[in-house]
Amino acid sequence: MNVVLGILVVVAAAAITVTAMLLVRRRAPDGSYFQDGDRASGVFGVLATGFSVLLGFIIFLSFQSYDSSRTGAELEATTVLQQMQTAQFLPPDVTGELTAELACYARSVAGSEWQALESGTLGDRINPWGVAMFRTISDVTPQEATEQSAYDRWMDQTIQREQARITRVHGAEGIIPSPLWLALFLITFVIFGYLLFFADPTEGPFTQAMLMGSTTAVIAMLLLLLAFFDHPHGGGVGRLQPTAMERTIRLIDTELEIIDLKISLPCDGDGNPL
């Protein structure tokens, strides 16, 4: 999330509600529109508490989804590196091809696929290099015990990698349904409308502005935080970045140099097929 934009949104929302409070205050009766201020404050406490509990619970669930996406990205990156090592024990005629496809898979995740996550256009699209690796491994018939063990290990790691990818992209399209957003905004408007009935010309304008402005700022920041967790991928402070997979790409390149395995990648730097 852009921090500057978030601050501007909070300030603008507070300015609008404070202005509304000061305008209503001009024609409000002395002591506010409520005859019994204590009873009105009690009702407002019920409204604010219910909204806070609901919003806090939703933020907690959204953070869990955010953390799951981060964990999935790290597990996927680790599994790709492990599969690269496993590929070296498979039959020699597919070792180079699988290694190259794994390297392209990693570049695709950190490049074109992450860009699609950021723009929200990934949808149900699969990674093309996952399909390419499946086609390559489906033609393998292991002969020796080492190759058979590596083949079984490869299949297990493939399942783990695919599950980690599903976890990583889970929150890309937003995890909070539209009716819930609608309910949150309607409750917000009810709270602001209720606060306007506390307009009191006998109190100073600064006090009235603080009453409305502080409430608006807190609710606006909580809603922005919820929007942040609802779309965890992309640019901005705190959003998920392909850091783990980029580290895996560097480690793959380093290990290939160590074992002196020269491969020609069938993709560009963003993992797009050549």
PDB file of C-alpha atoms in Angstrom:
ATOM      1  CA  MET A   1       0.000   0.000   0.000  1.00  0.00           C
ATOM      2  CA  ASN A   2       1.169   3.490  -0.822  1.00  0.00           C
ATOM      3  CA  VAL A   3       1.684   5.125   2.578  1.00  0.00           C
ATOM      4  CA  VAL A   4       1.273   8.660   1.249  1.00  0.00           C
ATOM      5  CA  LEU A   5      -1.993   7.745  -0.475  1.00  0.00           C
ATOM      6  CA  GLY A   6      -3.249   6.100   2.707  1.00  0.00           C
ATOM      7  CA  ILE A   7      -2.464   9.193   4.752  1.00  0.00           C
ATOM      8  CA  LEU A   8      -4.232  11.385   2.196  1.00  0.00           C
ATOM      9  CA  VAL A   9      -7.319   9.158   2.319  1.00  0.00           C
ATOM     10  CA  VAL A  10      -7.442   9.344   6.129  1.00  0.00           C
ATOM     11  CA  VAL A  11      -6.964  13.124   6.129  1.00  0.00           C
ATOM     12  CA  ALA A  12      -9.601  13.621   3.424  1.00  0.00           C
ATOM     13  CA  ALA A  13     -12.133  11.432   5.235  1.00  0.00           C
ATOM     14  CA  ALA A  14     -11.503  13.253   8.519  1.00  0.00           C
ATOM     15  CA  ALA A  15     -11.792  16.629   6.820  1.00  0.00           C
ATOM     16  CA  ILE A  16     -15.168  15.713   5.298  1.00  0.00           C
ATOM     17  CA  THR A  17     -16.673  14.418   8.523  1.00  0.00           C
ATOM     18  CA  VAL A  18     -15.268  17.281  10.634  1.00  0.00           C
ATOM     19  CA  THR A  19     -16.731  19.788   8.181  1.00  0.00           C
ATOM     20  CA  ALA A  20     -20.093  18.044   8.401  1.00  0.00           C
ATOM     21  CA  MET A  21     -19.954  18.146  12.212  1.00  0.00           C
ATOM     22  CA  LEU A  22     -19.133  21.859  12.301  1.00  0.00           C
ATOM     23  CA  LEU A  23     -21.930  22.656   9.845  1.00  0.00           C
ATOM     24  CA  VAL A  24     -24.508  20.681  11.843  1.00  0.00           C
ATOM     25  CA  ARG A  25     -23.194  22.312  15.046  1.00  0.00           C
ATOM     26  CA  ARG A  26     -24.334  25.745  13.841  1.00  0.00           C
ATOM     27  CA  ARG A  27     -28.012  24.821  14.058  1.00  0.00           C
ATOM     28  CA  ALA A  28     -27.842  22.215  16.787  1.00  0.00           C
ATOM     29  CA  PRO A  29     -29.604  22.935  20.103  1.00  0.00           C
ATOM     30  CA  ASP A  30     -27.587  23.510  23.242  1.00  0.00           C
ATOM     31  CA  GLY A  31     -26.449  20.213  24.734  1.00  0.00           C
ATOM     32  CA  SER A  32     -26.770  18.324  21.392  1.00  0.00           C
ATOM     33  CA  TYR A  33     -29.855  16.777  19.825  1.00  0.00           C
ATOM     34  CA  PHE A  34     -30.083  14.209  22.610  1.00  0.00           C
ATOM     35  CA  GLN A  35     -32.031  15.065  25.758  1.00  0.00           C
ATOM     36  CA  ASP A  36     -30.296  12.293  27.721  1.00  0.00           C
ATOM     37  CA  GLY A  37     -26.596  12.344  26.850  1.00  0.00           C
ATOM     38  CA  ASP A  38     -25.708   9.368  29.047  1.00  0.00           C
ATOM     39  CA  ARG A  39     -28.248   7.116  27.370  1.00  0.00           C
ATOM     40  CA  ALA A  40     -27.128   8.281  23.927  1.00  0.00           C
ATOM     41  CA  SER A  41     -23.506   7.605  24.826  1.00  0.00           C
ATOM     42  CA  GLY A  42     -24.435   4.119  25.941  1.00  0.00           C
ATOM     43  CA  VAL A  43     -26.117   3.373  22.612  1.00  0.00           C
ATOM     44  CA  PHE A  44     -23.089   4.728  20.758  1.00  0.00           C
ATOM     45  CA  GLY A  45     -20.859   2.481  22.857  1.00  0.00           C
ATOM     46  CA  VAL A  46     -22.873  -0.540  21.742  1.00  0.00           C
ATOM     47  CA  LEU A  47     -22.579   0.504  18.074  1.00  0.00           C
ATOM     48  CA  ALA A  48     -18.862   1.227  18.271  1.00  0.00           C
ATOM     49  CA  THR A  49     -18.075  -1.934  20.232  1.00  0.00           C
ATOM     50  CA  GLY A  50     -19.991  -4.180  17.838  1.00  0.00           C
ATOM     51  CA  PHE A  51     -18.293  -2.601  14.843  1.00  0.00           C
ATOM     52  CA  SER A  52     -14.847  -2.846  16.443  1.00  0.00           C
ATOM     53  CA  VAL A  53     -15.280  -6.524  17.316  1.00  0.00           C
ATOM     54  CA  LEU A  54     -16.502  -7.361  13.803  1.00  0.00           C
ATOM     55  CA  LEU A  55     -13.747  -5.384  12.096  1.00  0.00           C
ATOM     56  CA  GLY A  56     -11.042  -6.744  14.386  1.00  0.00           C
ATOM     57  CA  PHE A  57     -12.138 -10.326  13.733  1.00  0.00           C
ATOM     58  CA  ILE A  58     -12.114  -9.770   9.965  1.00  0.00           C
ATOM     59  CA  ILE A  59      -8.662  -8.178  10.104  1.00  0.00           C
ATOM     60  CA  PHE A  60      -7.384 -11.155  12.097  1.00  0.00           C
ATOM     61  CA  LEU A  61      -8.684 -13.613   9.483  1.00  0.00           C
ATOM     62  CA  SER A  62      -7.274 -11.462   6.676  1.00  0.00           C
ATOM     63  CA  PHE A  63      -3.861 -11.399   8.337  1.00  0.00           C
ATOM     64  CA  GLN A  64      -3.934 -15.185   8.532  1.00  0.00           C
ATOM     65  CA  SER A  65      -4.536 -15.314   4.771  1.00  0.00           C
ATOM     66  CA  TYR A  66      -1.704 -12.812   4.238  1.00  0.00           C
ATOM     67  CA  ASP A  67       0.647 -14.902   6.348  1.00  0.00           C
ATOM     68  CA  SER A  68      -0.400 -18.084   4.515  1.00  0.00           C
ATOM     69  CA  SER A  69       0.419 -16.480   1.163  1.00  0.00           C
ATOM     70  CA  ARG A  70       3.841 -15.454   2.465  1.00  0.00           C
ATOM     71  CA  THR A  71       4.496 -18.933   3.846  1.00  0.00           C
ATOM     72  CA  GLY A  72       3.354 -20.522   0.591  1.00  0.00           C
ATOM     73  CA  ALA A  73       5.746 -18.345  -1.410  1.00  0.00           C
ATOM     74  CA  GLU A  74       8.676 -19.348   0.798  1.00  0.00           C
ATOM     75  CA  LEU A  75       7.779 -23.050   0.677  1.00  0.00           C
ATOM     76  CA  GLU A  76       7.398 -22.942  -3.094  1.00  0.00           C
ATOM     77  CA  ALA A  77      10.810 -21.340  -3.500  1.00  0.00           C
ATOM     78  CA  THR A  78      12.442 -23.897  -1.197  1.00  0.00           C
ATOM     79  CA  THR A  79      10.788 -26.794  -3.036  1.00  0.00           C
ATOM     80  CA  VAL A  80      11.974 -25.532  -6.430  1.00  0.00           C
ATOM     81  CA  LEU A  81      15.550 -25.483  -5.162  1.00  0.00           C
ATOM     82  CA  GLN A  82      15.170 -28.997  -3.761  1.00  0.00           C
ATOM     83  CA  GLN A  83      13.732 -30.238  -7.053  1.00  0.00           C
ATOM     84  CA  MET A  84      16.698 -28.834  -8.911  1.00  0.00           C
ATOM     85  CA  GLN A  85      18.956 -30.946  -6.721  1.00  0.00           C
ATOM     86  CA  THR A  86      16.720 -33.999  -7.163  1.00  0.00           C
ATOM     87  CA  ALA A  87      16.816 -33.600 -10.951  1.00  0.00           C
ATOM     88  CA  GLN A  88      20.562 -34.258 -10.951  1.00  0.00           C
ATOM     89  CA  PHE A  89      19.901 -37.884  -9.893  1.00  0.00           C
ATOM     90  CA  LEU A  90      17.343 -38.601 -12.613  1.00  0.00           C
ATOM     91  CA  PRO A  91      18.303 -40.234 -15.936  1.00  0.00           C
ATOM     92  CA  PRO A  92      20.936 -38.103 -17.719  1.00  0.00           C
ATOM     93  CA  ASP A  93      18.780 -37.581 -20.830  1.00  0.00           C
ATOM     94  CA  VAL A  94      16.252 -35.471 -18.846  1.00  0.00           C
ATOM     95  CA  THR A  95      18.459 -33.902 -16.181  1.00  0.00           C
ATOM     96  CA  GLY A  96      19.411 -30.857 -18.239  1.00  0.00           C
ATOM     97  CA  GLU A  97      15.896 -30.344 -19.587  1.00  0.00           C
ATOM     98  CA  LEU A  98      14.236 -30.524 -16.170  1.00  0.00           C
ATOM     99  CA  THR A  99      16.850 -28.238 -14.648  1.00  0.00           C
ATOM    100  CA  ALA A 100      16.267 -25.646 -17.369  1.00  0.00           C
ATOM    101  CA  GLU A 101      12.494 -25.869 -16.948  1.00  0.00           C
ATOM    102  CA  LEU A 102      12.826 -25.460 -13.186  1.00  0.00           C
ATOM    103  CA  ALA A 103      14.991 -22.377 -13.678  1.00  0.00           C
ATOM    104  CA  CYS A 104      12.344 -20.969 -16.031  1.00  0.00           C
ATOM    105  CA  TYR A 105       9.602 -21.852 -13.546  1.00  0.00           C
ATOM    106  CA  ALA A 106      11.386 -19.833 -10.861  1.00  0.00           C
ATOM    107  CA  ARG A 107      11.844 -16.890 -13.223  1.00  0.00           C
ATOM    108  CA  SER A 108       8.202 -17.085 -14.247  1.00  0.00           C
ATOM    109  CA  VAL A 109       7.027 -16.967 -10.612  1.00  0.00           C
ATOM    110  CA  ALA A 110       9.250 -13.996  -9.778  1.00  0.00           C
ATOM    111  CA  GLY A 111       8.527 -12.270 -13.096  1.00  0.00           C
ATOM    112  CA  SER A 112       5.395 -12.551 -15.225  1.00  0.00           C
ATOM    113  CA  GLU A 113       3.307 -14.463 -12.680  1.00  0.00           C
ATOM    114  CA  TRP A 114       3.998 -12.015  -9.861  1.00  0.00           C
ATOM    115  CA  GLN A 115       3.125  -9.140 -12.165  1.00  0.00           C
ATOM    116  CA  ALA A 116      -0.201 -10.853 -12.885  1.00  0.00           C
ATOM    117  CA  LEU A 117      -0.784 -11.244  -9.133  1.00  0.00           C
ATOM    118  CA  GLU A 118      -0.096  -7.554  -8.631  1.00  0.00           C
ATOM    119  CA  SER A 119      -2.556  -6.529 -11.342  1.00  0.00           C
ATOM    120  CA  GLY A 120      -5.135  -9.137 -10.294  1.00  0.00           C
ATOM    121  CA  THR A 121      -5.169 -10.819 -13.716  1.00  0.00           C
ATOM    122  CA  LEU A 122      -3.732 -14.227 -12.801  1.00  0.00           C
ATOM    123  CA  GLY A 123      -7.102 -15.906 -12.332  1.00  0.00           C
ATOM    124  CA  ASP A 124      -6.998 -19.675 -12.855  1.00  0.00           C
ATOM    125  CA  ARG A 125      -3.990 -19.498 -15.138  1.00  0.00           C
ATOM    126  CA  ILE A 126      -1.435 -22.238 -14.545  1.00  0.00           C
ATOM    127  CA  ASN A 127       2.323 -21.911 -14.758  1.00  0.00           C
ATOM    128  CA  PRO A 128       3.385 -23.138 -18.247  1.00  0.00           C
ATOM    129  CA  TRP A 129       6.662 -24.498 -16.926  1.00  0.00           C
ATOM    130  CA  GLY A 130       4.833 -26.736 -14.491  1.00  0.00           C
ATOM    131  CA  VAL A 131       3.116 -28.310 -17.511  1.00  0.00           C
ATOM    132  CA  ALA A 132       6.444 -28.563 -19.346  1.00  0.00           C
ATOM    133  CA  MET A 133       8.044 -30.389 -16.409  1.00  0.00           C
ATOM    134  CA  PHE A 134       5.110 -32.795 -16.228  1.00  0.00           C
ATOM    135  CA  ARG A 135       5.502 -33.654 -19.904  1.00  0.00           C
ATOM    136  CA  THR A 136       9.232 -34.180 -19.484  1.00  0.00           C
ATOM    137  CA  ILE A 137       9.006 -36.371 -16.390  1.00  0.00           C
ATOM    138  CA  SER A 138       6.116 -38.430 -17.819  1.00  0.00           C
ATOM    139  CA  ASP A 139       8.506 -39.933 -20.393  1.00  0.00           C
ATOM    140  CA  VAL A 140      11.055 -40.975 -17.754  1.00  0.00           C
ATOM    141  CA  THR A 141      11.501 -44.664 -16.949  1.00  0.00           C
ATOM    142  CA  PRO A 142      13.981 -44.972 -14.070  1.00  0.00           C
ATOM    143  CA  GLN A 143      16.309 -47.954 -14.251  1.00  0.00           C
ATOM    144  CA  GLU A 144      18.715 -47.830 -11.344  1.00  0.00           C
ATOM    145  CA  ALA A 145      17.788 -47.665  -7.672  1.00  0.00           C
ATOM    146  CA  THR A 146      19.120 -44.102  -7.390  1.00  0.00           C
ATOM    147  CA  GLU A 147      17.011 -42.982 -10.321  1.00  0.00           C
ATOM    148  CA  GLN A 148      13.914 -44.681  -8.905  1.00  0.00           C
ATOM    149  CA  SER A 149      14.428 -43.001  -5.546  1.00  0.00           C
ATOM    150  CA  ALA A 150      14.957 -39.624  -7.221  1.00  0.00           C
ATOM    151  CA  TYR A 151      11.846 -40.166  -9.369  1.00  0.00           C
ATOM    152  CA  ASP A 152       9.676 -40.850  -6.313  1.00  0.00           C
ATOM    153  CA  ARG A 153      11.178 -37.866  -4.528  1.00  0.00           C
ATOM    154  CA  TRP A 154      10.508 -35.651  -7.551  1.00  0.00           C
ATOM    155  CA  MET A 155       6.838 -36.615  -7.571  1.00  0.00           C
ATOM    156  CA  ASP A 156       6.480 -35.813  -3.864  1.00  0.00           C
ATOM    157  CA  GLN A 157       8.189 -32.464  -4.327  1.00  0.00           C
ATOM    158  CA  THR A 158       5.947 -31.659  -7.297  1.00  0.00           C
ATOM    159  CA  ILE A 159       2.854 -32.133  -5.149  1.00  0.00           C
ATOM    160  CA  GLN A 160       4.394 -29.974  -2.427  1.00  0.00           C
ATOM    161  CA  ARG A 161       5.331 -27.254  -4.912  1.00  0.00           C
ATOM    162  CA  GLU A 162       1.860 -27.158  -6.465  1.00  0.00           C
ATOM    163  CA  GLN A 163       0.195 -26.973  -3.066  1.00  0.00           C
ATOM    164  CA  ALA A 164       2.514 -24.151  -2.028  1.00  0.00           C
ATOM    165  CA  ARG A 165       1.640 -22.278  -5.226  1.00  0.00           C
ATOM    166  CA  ILE A 166      -2.074 -22.602  -4.510  1.00  0.00           C
ATOM    167  CA  THR A 167      -1.483 -21.203  -1.020  1.00  0.00           C
ATOM    168  CA  ARG A 168       0.570 -18.328  -2.429  1.00  0.00           C
ATOM    169  CA  VAL A 169      -2.041 -17.198  -4.960  1.00  0.00           C
ATOM    170  CA  HIS A 170      -5.032 -17.805  -2.665  1.00  0.00           C
ATOM    171  CA  GLY A 171      -5.506 -14.171  -1.695  1.00  0.00           C
ATOM    172  CA  ALA A 172      -4.723 -12.630  -5.068  1.00  0.00           C
ATOM    173  CA  GLU A 173      -8.356 -12.018  -6.041  1.00  0.00           C
ATOM    174  CA  GLY A 174      -9.392 -10.774  -2.603  1.00  0.00           C
ATOM    175  CA  ILE A 175     -10.705 -12.917   0.217  1.00  0.00           C
ATOM    176  CA  ILE A 176     -13.393 -10.554   1.568  1.00  0.00           C
ATOM    177  CA  PRO A 177     -16.745 -10.890  -0.248  1.00  0.00           C
ATOM    178  CA  SER A 178     -18.580  -7.822  -1.519  1.00  0.00           C
ATOM    179  CA  PRO A 179     -21.552  -8.144   0.890  1.00  0.00           C
ATOM    180  CA  LEU A 180     -19.141  -7.922   3.820  1.00  0.00           C
ATOM    181  CA  TRP A 181     -17.541  -4.760   2.425  1.00  0.00           C
ATOM    182  CA  LEU A 182     -21.028  -3.319   1.922  1.00  0.00           C
ATOM    183  CA  ALA A 183     -22.001  -4.122   5.505  1.00  0.00           C
ATOM    184  CA  LEU A 184     -18.824  -2.530   6.876  1.00  0.00           C
ATOM    185  CA  PHE A 185     -19.384   0.711   4.955  1.00  0.00           C
ATOM    186  CA  LEU A 186     -23.056   0.878   5.930  1.00  0.00           C
ATOM    187  CA  ILE A 187     -22.178   0.429   9.599  1.00  0.00           C
ATOM    188  CA  THR A 188     -19.517   3.126   9.203  1.00  0.00           C
ATOM    189  CA  PHE A 189     -22.065   5.577   7.809  1.00  0.00           C
ATOM    190  CA  VAL A 190     -24.453   4.750  10.661  1.00  0.00           C
ATOM    191  CA  ILE A 191     -21.748   5.551  13.223  1.00  0.00           C
ATOM    192  CA  PHE A 192     -20.868   8.843  11.535  1.00  0.00           C
ATOM    193  CA  GLY A 193     -24.531   9.794  11.259  1.00  0.00           C
ATOM    194  CA  TYR A 194     -25.051   9.010  14.935  1.00  0.00           C
ATOM    195  CA  LEU A 195     -22.062  11.157  15.871  1.00  0.00           C
ATOM    196  CA  LEU A 196     -23.623  14.155  14.107  1.00  0.00           C
ATOM    197  CA  PHE A 197     -26.406  14.122  16.702  1.00  0.00           C
ATOM    198  CA  PHE A 198     -23.760  14.940  19.314  1.00  0.00           C
ATOM    199  CA  ALA A 199     -23.210  18.345  17.693  1.00  0.00           C
ATOM    200  CA  ASP A 200     -23.309  20.924  20.482  1.00  0.00           C
ATOM    201  CA  PRO A 201     -22.800  24.691  19.998  1.00  0.00           C
ATOM    202  CA  THR A 202     -21.950  25.110  23.669  1.00  0.00           C
ATOM    203  CA  GLU A 203     -18.749  23.138  23.148  1.00  0.00           C
ATOM    204  CA  GLY A 204     -15.808  24.616  21.321  1.00  0.00           C
ATOM    205  CA  PRO A 205     -15.332  23.853  17.595  1.00  0.00           C
ATOM    206  CA  PHE A 206     -11.991  22.184  18.322  1.00  0.00           C
ATOM    207  CA  THR A 207     -13.613  19.767  20.764  1.00  0.00           C
ATOM    208  CA  GLN A 208     -16.330  18.895  18.276  1.00  0.00           C
ATOM    209  CA  ALA A 209     -13.764  18.474  15.504  1.00  0.00           C
ATOM    210  CA  MET A 210     -11.682  16.184  17.703  1.00  0.00           C
ATOM    211  CA  LEU A 211     -14.739  14.080  18.524  1.00  0.00           C
ATOM    212  CA  MET A 212     -15.547  13.442  14.876  1.00  0.00           C
ATOM    213  CA  GLY A 213     -12.023  13.558  13.430  1.00  0.00           C
ATOM    214  CA  SER A 214     -10.464  11.029  15.787  1.00  0.00           C
ATOM    215  CA  THR A 215     -13.295   8.529  15.229  1.00  0.00           C
ATOM    216  CA  THR A 216     -13.054   8.953  11.466  1.00  0.00           C
ATOM    217  CA  ALA A 217      -9.284   8.556  11.416  1.00  0.00           C
ATOM    218  CA  VAL A 218      -9.361   5.329  13.444  1.00  0.00           C
ATOM    219  CA  ILE A 219     -12.108   3.711  11.343  1.00  0.00           C
ATOM    220  CA  ALA A 220     -10.514   4.834   8.064  1.00  0.00           C
ATOM    221  CA  MET A 221      -7.133   3.398   9.045  1.00  0.00           C
ATOM    222  CA  LEU A 222      -8.710   0.082  10.041  1.00  0.00           C
ATOM    223  CA  LEU A 223     -10.564  -0.154   6.724  1.00  0.00           C
ATOM    224  CA  LEU A 224      -7.370   0.666   4.816  1.00  0.00           C
ATOM    225  CA  LEU A 225      -5.548  -2.018   6.778  1.00  0.00           C
ATOM    226  CA  LEU A 226      -8.271  -4.486   5.836  1.00  0.00           C
ATOM    227  CA  ALA A 227      -7.957  -3.501   2.164  1.00  0.00           C
ATOM    228  CA  PHE A 228      -4.197  -4.057   2.418  1.00  0.00           C
ATOM    229  CA  PHE A 229      -4.605  -7.605   3.729  1.00  0.00           C
ATOM    230  CA  ASP A 230      -7.291  -8.311   1.122  1.00  0.00           C
ATOM    231  CA  HIS A 231      -4.749  -7.826  -1.700  1.00  0.00           C
ATOM    232  CA  PRO A 232      -1.349  -8.821  -0.279  1.00  0.00           C
ATOM    233  CA  HIS A 233       0.632  -8.967  -3.539  1.00  0.00           C
ATOM    234  CA  GLY A 234       2.124  -6.035  -5.393  1.00  0.00           C
ATOM    235  CA  GLY A 235       4.189  -2.951  -4.796  1.00  0.00           C
ATOM    236  CA  GLY A 236       4.150  -0.740  -1.740  1.00  0.00           C
ATOM    237  CA  VAL A 237       5.201  -0.977   1.876  1.00  0.00           C
ATOM    238  CA  GLY A 238       4.511  -4.370   3.441  1.00  0.00           C
ATOM    239  CA  ARG A 239       3.096  -6.082   0.353  1.00  0.00           C
ATOM    240  CA  LEU A 240       4.381  -9.517  -0.587  1.00  0.00           C
ATOM    241  CA  GLN A 241       7.333  -9.550  -2.964  1.00  0.00           C
ATOM    242  CA  PRO A 242       8.963 -12.519  -4.777  1.00  0.00           C
ATOM    243  CA  THR A 243      11.983 -12.250  -2.493  1.00  0.00           C
ATOM    244  CA  ALA A 244      12.148 -15.978  -1.686  1.00  0.00           C
ATOM    245  CA  MET A 245      11.959 -17.047  -5.336  1.00  0.00           C
ATOM    246  CA  GLU A 246      14.505 -14.455  -6.398  1.00  0.00           C
ATOM    247  CA  ARG A 247      16.849 -15.891  -3.788  1.00  0.00           C
ATOM    248  CA  THR A 248      16.182 -19.368  -5.192  1.00  0.00           C
ATOM    249  CA  ILE A 249      17.066 -18.156  -8.700  1.00  0.00           C
ATOM    250  CA  ARG A 250      20.411 -16.894  -7.454  1.00  0.00           C
ATOM    251  CA  LEU A 251      21.057 -20.153  -5.594  1.00  0.00           C
ATOM    252  CA  ILE A 252      20.197 -22.227  -8.672  1.00  0.00           C
ATOM    253  CA  ASP A 253      22.617 -20.221 -10.791  1.00  0.00           C
ATOM    254  CA  THR A 254      25.310 -20.617  -8.140  1.00  0.00           C
ATOM    255  CA  GLU A 255      24.812 -24.373  -7.817  1.00  0.00           C
ATOM    256  CA  LEU A 256      24.855 -24.838 -11.579  1.00  0.00           C
ATOM    257  CA  GLU A 257      28.235 -23.109 -11.667  1.00  0.00           C
ATOM    258  CA  ILE A 258      29.531 -25.315  -8.850  1.00  0.00           C
ATOM    259  CA  ILE A 259      28.528 -28.581 -10.571  1.00  0.00           C
ATOM    260  CA  ASP A 260      29.631 -27.145 -13.928  1.00  0.00           C
ATOM    261  CA  LEU A 261      26.291 -27.851 -15.605  1.00  0.00           C
ATOM    262  CA  LYS A 262      25.750 -25.602 -18.606  1.00  0.00           C
ATOM    263  CA  ILE A 263      22.155 -25.331 -19.771  1.00  0.00           C
ATOM    264  CA  SER A 264      20.374 -23.127 -22.272  1.00  0.00           C
ATOM    265  CA  LEU A 265      17.229 -21.595 -20.780  1.00  0.00           C
ATOM    266  CA  PRO A 266      14.164 -21.690 -23.061  1.00  0.00           C
ATOM    267  CA  CYS A 267      12.811 -18.493 -21.471  1.00  0.00           C
ATOM    268  CA  ASP A 268      13.638 -14.838 -20.885  1.00  0.00           C
ATOM    269  CA  GLY A 269      14.371 -13.152 -17.584  1.00  0.00           C
ATOM    270  CA  ASP A 270      10.651 -13.013 -16.651  1.00  0.00           C
ATOM    271  CA  GLY A 271      10.070 -16.682 -17.439  1.00  0.00           C
ATOM    272  CA  ASN A 272       8.250 -16.091 -20.718  1.00  0.00           C
ATOM    273  CA  PRO A 273       8.887 -18.877 -23.282  1.00  0.00           C
ATOM    274  CA  LEU A 274      11.208 -17.900 -26.077  1.00  0.00           C
TER     275      LEU A 274
END
